[in-house]
Amino acid sequence: MLTVLRRRLRQEGWTAARLAAELRVGEATVKRWLAGKGLTVDRMERLAGLASMSIGDLAREAEDTPLGLARELTLAQERALSADIFLSFLFMAILAGVQPDEIAADYSLPSRMLETALLKLERLALVDRLRQGKVRPLVDRALVFRKAPLRSLFERHMKQLYFELDYSAPETAYASELVKLSDVGAAQLAELIEKLRGEVQALSDRDRETAVLPRKWYGMLGVMRELDMSSVREAGWQITA
């Protein structure tokens, strides 16, 4: 339960410093609680509430969650996923909390195709098959892709989905900001993007449990980069009276 609590708090953007300020205790005290020292039922209930959960929710998720989830894929795992775009999509969907039967229904997938892919993911130690056709990931949802294969896969197949969007269309939701930052500020911006990813994951979990309207697939991309303004200047960077 403590592992689930720590992960959920992290996904909701709660740092030790922020928790300390909210609970009006020292940061060292919060870290002790999160390590399981001095963590009473009342304190766990309060922390769970900050992660939008109850102790019952923690217990149920802990029951279905394997310990020691990997935070990073091995090079062999990334290579296997990057070699098969469907295998990669299936893994990412499962990692997002969607079960195989729902994926199969949404995309009219043949059962044999789905079963073959699930067996591959199982052999790669990326998922665990459960009873009644359920599947759970063996990788933490907060994993970071640090190696070349999956980054290259995104470049080949996913990048165009985002950059061919009609940004003038009213149904396209996006935010853009131009800022000047030091290296420290840039690192903090990267942390904010990662925090947003955790908040989106938490939103998806809540929506899955409470949604009344049909759910559709959405993509969210958070990105930062050092700007090269030469193309803007070449397009006509001048001031007219």
CSV table of C-alpha atoms in Angstrom, one decimal:
chain,number,residue,atom,x,y,z
A,1,MET,CA,0.0,0.0,0.0
A,2,LEU,CA,2.9,2.4,0.8
A,3,THR,CA,4.4,1.8,-2.6
A,4,VAL,CA,1.1,2.6,-4.3
A,5,LEU,CA,0.6,5.7,-2.1
A,6,ARG,CA,4.1,7.1,-3.0
A,7,ARG,CA,3.5,6.5,-6.7
A,8,ARG,CA,0.0,8.1,-6.6
A,9,LEU,CA,1.3,11.1,-4.7
A,10,ARG,CA,4.1,11.5,-7.2
A,11,GLN,CA,1.6,11.3,-10.1
A,12,GLU,CA,-0.5,14.0,-8.5
A,13,GLY,CA,2.5,16.3,-8.3
A,14,TRP,CA,3.0,16.0,-4.5
A,15,THR,CA,6.7,16.5,-3.5
A,16,ALA,CA,7.9,16.1,0.1
A,17,ALA,CA,8.2,19.8,0.4
A,18,ARG,CA,4.7,20.5,-0.8
A,19,LEU,CA,3.3,17.8,1.5
A,20,ALA,CA,5.1,19.3,4.4
A,21,ALA,CA,3.6,22.7,3.7
A,22,GLU,CA,0.1,21.2,3.3
A,23,LEU,CA,0.3,19.1,6.5
A,24,ARG,CA,2.2,21.7,8.5
A,25,VAL,CA,5.0,19.4,9.5
A,26,GLY,CA,8.7,19.2,8.6
A,27,GLU,CA,9.9,17.8,5.3
A,28,ALA,CA,12.0,15.2,7.2
A,29,THR,CA,8.8,14.1,9.0
A,30,VAL,CA,7.0,13.6,5.7
A,31,LYS,CA,9.9,11.6,4.3
A,32,ARG,CA,9.9,9.3,7.4
A,33,TRP,CA,6.1,8.7,6.9
A,34,LEU,CA,6.6,7.9,3.3
A,35,ALA,CA,9.3,5.4,4.3
A,36,GLY,CA,6.7,3.8,6.6
A,37,LYS,CA,8.1,5.2,9.9
A,38,GLY,CA,5.5,6.6,12.2
A,39,LEU,CA,2.8,6.4,9.6
A,40,THR,CA,-0.4,5.9,11.5
A,41,VAL,CA,-3.8,5.0,9.9
A,42,ASP,CA,-5.0,8.5,10.3
A,43,ARG,CA,-1.9,9.9,8.6
A,44,MET,CA,-2.1,7.4,5.7
A,45,GLU,CA,-5.8,8.3,5.3
A,46,ARG,CA,-4.8,12.0,5.0
A,47,LEU,CA,-2.1,11.3,2.5
A,48,ALA,CA,-4.3,9.1,0.5
A,49,GLY,CA,-6.9,11.9,0.4
A,50,LEU,CA,-4.3,14.2,-1.1
A,51,ALA,CA,-3.8,11.6,-3.9
A,52,SER,CA,-7.6,11.5,-4.4
A,53,MET,CA,-7.8,8.0,-2.9
A,54,SER,CA,-9.1,6.2,0.1
A,55,ILE,CA,-7.3,3.6,2.1
A,56,GLY,CA,-9.6,1.0,0.5
A,57,ASP,CA,-8.5,2.3,-2.9
A,58,LEU,CA,-4.9,1.9,-1.9
A,59,ALA,CA,-5.5,-1.7,-0.7
A,60,ARG,CA,-7.3,-2.7,-3.9
A,61,GLU,CA,-4.6,-1.2,-6.1
A,62,ALA,CA,-1.8,-2.7,-4.0
A,63,GLU,CA,-3.5,-6.1,-4.3
A,64,ASP,CA,-3.3,-5.9,-8.1
A,65,THR,CA,0.1,-4.2,-8.4
A,66,PRO,CA,3.4,-6.2,-8.5
A,67,LEU,CA,6.3,-4.8,-6.3
A,68,GLY,CA,9.5,-3.4,-7.7
A,69,LEU,CA,8.1,-2.0,-11.0
A,70,ALA,CA,10.8,-1.0,-13.4
A,71,ARG,CA,11.2,2.8,-14.1
A,72,GLU,CA,13.1,2.3,-17.3
A,73,LEU,CA,13.0,-0.2,-20.1
A,74,THR,CA,16.1,-2.3,-21.1
A,75,LEU,CA,17.6,-1.8,-24.5
A,76,ALA,CA,16.4,-5.2,-25.6
A,77,GLN,CA,12.8,-4.3,-24.5
A,78,GLU,CA,12.9,-1.0,-26.4
A,79,ARG,CA,14.3,-2.7,-29.5
A,80,ALA,CA,11.5,-5.3,-29.5
A,81,LEU,CA,8.8,-2.7,-29.0
A,82,SER,CA,10.3,-0.3,-31.7
A,83,ALA,CA,10.3,-3.2,-34.2
A,84,ASP,CA,6.5,-3.5,-34.1
A,85,ILE,CA,4.3,-0.5,-34.0
A,86,PHE,CA,1.2,-2.4,-32.9
A,87,LEU,CA,3.2,-4.1,-30.1
A,88,SER,CA,4.3,-0.7,-28.9
A,89,PHE,CA,0.8,0.8,-29.0
A,90,LEU,CA,-0.6,-2.2,-27.1
A,91,PHE,CA,2.0,-1.9,-24.4
A,92,MET,CA,1.4,1.9,-24.1
A,93,ALA,CA,-2.3,1.4,-23.9
A,94,ILE,CA,-2.0,-1.3,-21.2
A,95,LEU,CA,0.4,1.0,-19.3
A,96,ALA,CA,-2.3,3.7,-19.4
A,97,GLY,CA,-4.7,1.3,-17.7
A,98,VAL,CA,-6.7,0.1,-20.7
A,99,GLN,CA,-7.4,-3.6,-20.7
A,100,PRO,CA,-6.9,-5.8,-23.9
A,101,ASP,CA,-10.6,-6.6,-24.5
A,102,GLU,CA,-11.4,-2.8,-24.6
A,103,ILE,CA,-8.5,-2.2,-27.1
A,104,ALA,CA,-9.7,-5.1,-29.2
A,105,ALA,CA,-13.3,-3.8,-29.3
A,106,ASP,CA,-12.2,-0.2,-30.1
A,107,TYR,CA,-10.0,-1.3,-33.0
A,108,SER,CA,-11.8,-4.5,-34.2
A,109,LEU,CA,-8.7,-6.6,-33.6
A,110,PRO,CA,-8.7,-10.3,-34.4
A,111,SER,CA,-8.3,-12.4,-31.2
A,112,ARG,CA,-5.3,-14.2,-32.6
A,113,MET,CA,-3.5,-11.0,-33.3
A,114,LEU,CA,-4.1,-9.7,-29.8
A,115,GLU,CA,-3.1,-13.0,-28.2
A,116,THR,CA,0.1,-13.2,-30.2
A,117,ALA,CA,1.0,-9.6,-29.1
A,118,LEU,CA,0.2,-10.3,-25.5
A,119,LEU,CA,2.4,-13.4,-25.5
A,120,LYS,CA,5.3,-11.3,-26.8
A,121,LEU,CA,4.8,-8.7,-24.1
A,122,GLU,CA,4.7,-11.4,-21.5
A,123,ARG,CA,8.0,-13.0,-22.8
A,124,LEU,CA,9.6,-9.5,-22.7
A,125,ALA,CA,8.6,-9.2,-19.0
A,126,LEU,CA,6.6,-6.1,-19.8
A,127,VAL,CA,3.2,-7.4,-18.7
A,128,ASP,CA,1.7,-10.1,-16.4
A,129,ARG,CA,-1.4,-12.1,-17.4
A,130,LEU,CA,-4.1,-12.3,-14.7
A,131,ARG,CA,-7.3,-14.1,-14.3
A,132,GLN,CA,-10.3,-13.5,-16.6
A,133,GLY,CA,-8.2,-12.0,-19.4
A,134,LYS,CA,-6.9,-9.1,-17.4
A,135,VAL,CA,-3.3,-7.8,-17.9
A,136,ARG,CA,-1.2,-5.6,-15.7
A,137,PRO,CA,2.1,-3.8,-16.7
A,138,LEU,CA,5.3,-4.7,-15.0
A,139,VAL,CA,6.7,-1.2,-15.6
A,140,ASP,CA,5.9,2.0,-13.7
A,141,ARG,CA,3.7,4.4,-15.6
A,142,ALA,CA,6.2,7.2,-14.8
A,143,LEU,CA,8.9,5.4,-16.9
A,144,VAL,CA,11.2,7.6,-19.0
A,145,PHE,CA,12.4,6.6,-22.5
A,146,ARG,CA,16.1,7.4,-22.4
A,147,LYS,CA,17.3,5.1,-25.2
A,148,ALA,CA,17.2,5.5,-29.0
A,149,PRO,CA,14.8,2.8,-30.2
A,150,LEU,CA,11.5,4.1,-28.9
A,151,ARG,CA,12.5,7.7,-29.4
A,152,SER,CA,13.1,6.8,-33.1
A,153,LEU,CA,9.8,5.0,-33.2
A,154,PHE,CA,8.0,8.2,-32.0
A,155,GLU,CA,9.9,10.2,-34.7
A,156,ARG,CA,8.8,7.8,-37.5
A,157,HIS,CA,5.2,7.1,-36.6
A,158,MET,CA,3.8,9.5,-33.9
A,159,LYS,CA,5.4,12.9,-34.6
A,160,GLN,CA,3.3,13.5,-37.7
A,161,LEU,CA,0.1,12.9,-35.8
A,162,TYR,CA,0.9,16.0,-33.7
A,163,PHE,CA,2.6,18.2,-36.3
A,164,GLU,CA,-0.1,17.7,-38.9
A,165,LEU,CA,-2.8,19.0,-36.6
A,166,ASP,CA,-4.9,21.9,-37.7
A,167,TYR,CA,-4.0,24.3,-34.9
A,168,SER,CA,-6.6,26.8,-36.1
A,169,ALA,CA,-9.4,24.3,-35.6
A,170,PRO,CA,-11.6,25.1,-32.5
A,171,GLU,CA,-11.5,21.5,-31.4
A,172,THR,CA,-7.7,21.5,-31.2
A,173,ALA,CA,-6.6,22.3,-27.6
A,174,TYR,CA,-3.1,23.4,-27.2
A,175,ALA,CA,-0.9,25.8,-25.2
A,176,SER,CA,2.2,27.6,-26.4
A,177,GLU,CA,4.6,29.8,-24.5
A,178,LEU,CA,7.7,31.7,-25.3
A,179,VAL,CA,10.1,32.1,-22.4
A,180,LYS,CA,13.8,32.9,-21.7
A,181,LEU,CA,15.4,30.6,-19.1
A,182,SER,CA,18.6,29.7,-17.5
A,183,ASP,CA,19.8,26.1,-17.5
A,184,VAL,CA,18.2,25.8,-14.0
A,185,GLY,CA,14.9,27.2,-15.2
A,186,ALA,CA,15.0,24.9,-18.2
A,187,ALA,CA,15.4,21.9,-15.9
A,188,GLN,CA,12.5,23.1,-13.8
A,189,LEU,CA,10.4,23.4,-16.9
A,190,ALA,CA,11.2,19.8,-17.8
A,191,GLU,CA,10.0,18.8,-14.3
A,192,LEU,CA,6.8,20.7,-14.9
A,193,ILE,CA,6.2,18.7,-18.1
A,194,GLU,CA,6.8,15.4,-16.3
A,195,LYS,CA,4.4,16.6,-13.5
A,196,LEU,CA,1.8,17.3,-16.1
A,197,ARG,CA,2.2,13.8,-17.5
A,198,GLY,CA,1.5,12.4,-14.0
A,199,GLU,CA,-1.6,14.6,-13.6
A,200,VAL,CA,-2.9,13.4,-17.0
A,201,GLN,CA,-2.5,9.8,-16.0
A,202,ALA,CA,-4.4,10.5,-12.7
A,203,LEU,CA,-7.1,12.2,-14.7
A,204,SER,CA,-7.4,9.2,-17.0
A,205,ASP,CA,-7.8,6.9,-14.0
A,206,ARG,CA,-10.5,9.0,-12.4
A,207,ASP,CA,-12.3,9.4,-15.8
A,208,ARG,CA,-12.3,5.6,-16.3
A,209,GLU,CA,-14.0,5.1,-13.0
A,210,THR,CA,-16.6,7.9,-13.2
A,211,ALA,CA,-17.3,8.7,-16.8
A,212,VAL,CA,-20.9,8.5,-18.0
A,213,LEU,CA,-20.3,9.6,-21.6
A,214,PRO,CA,-18.4,7.4,-24.1
A,215,ARG,CA,-14.6,7.7,-23.9
A,216,LYS,CA,-12.5,8.4,-27.0
A,217,TRP,CA,-8.7,8.1,-27.5
A,218,TYR,CA,-6.7,11.3,-27.2
A,219,GLY,CA,-3.0,12.1,-27.5
A,220,MET,CA,-1.2,14.7,-25.3
A,221,LEU,CA,2.3,15.9,-26.1
A,222,GLY,CA,4.3,18.1,-23.8
A,223,VAL,CA,7.6,19.3,-25.3
A,224,MET,CA,10.3,22.0,-24.8
A,225,ARG,CA,13.2,22.9,-27.0
A,226,GLU,CA,15.7,25.6,-27.5
A,227,LEU,CA,14.3,27.9,-30.2
A,228,ASP,CA,16.0,28.6,-33.6
A,229,MET,CA,14.3,31.8,-34.8
A,230,SER,CA,16.1,31.9,-38.1
A,231,SER,CA,13.1,30.7,-40.1
A,232,VAL,CA,10.9,33.3,-38.6
A,233,ARG,CA,13.4,36.0,-39.4
A,234,GLU,CA,13.7,34.8,-43.0
A,235,ALA,CA,9.9,34.9,-43.4
A,236,GLY,CA,10.0,38.6,-43.0
A,237,TRP,CA,11.3,39.9,-39.7
A,238,GLN,CA,10.9,43.7,-40.1
A,239,ILE,CA,9.0,46.5,-38.5
A,240,THR,CA,7.0,48.8,-40.8
A,241,ALA,CA,5.8,52.3,-39.9
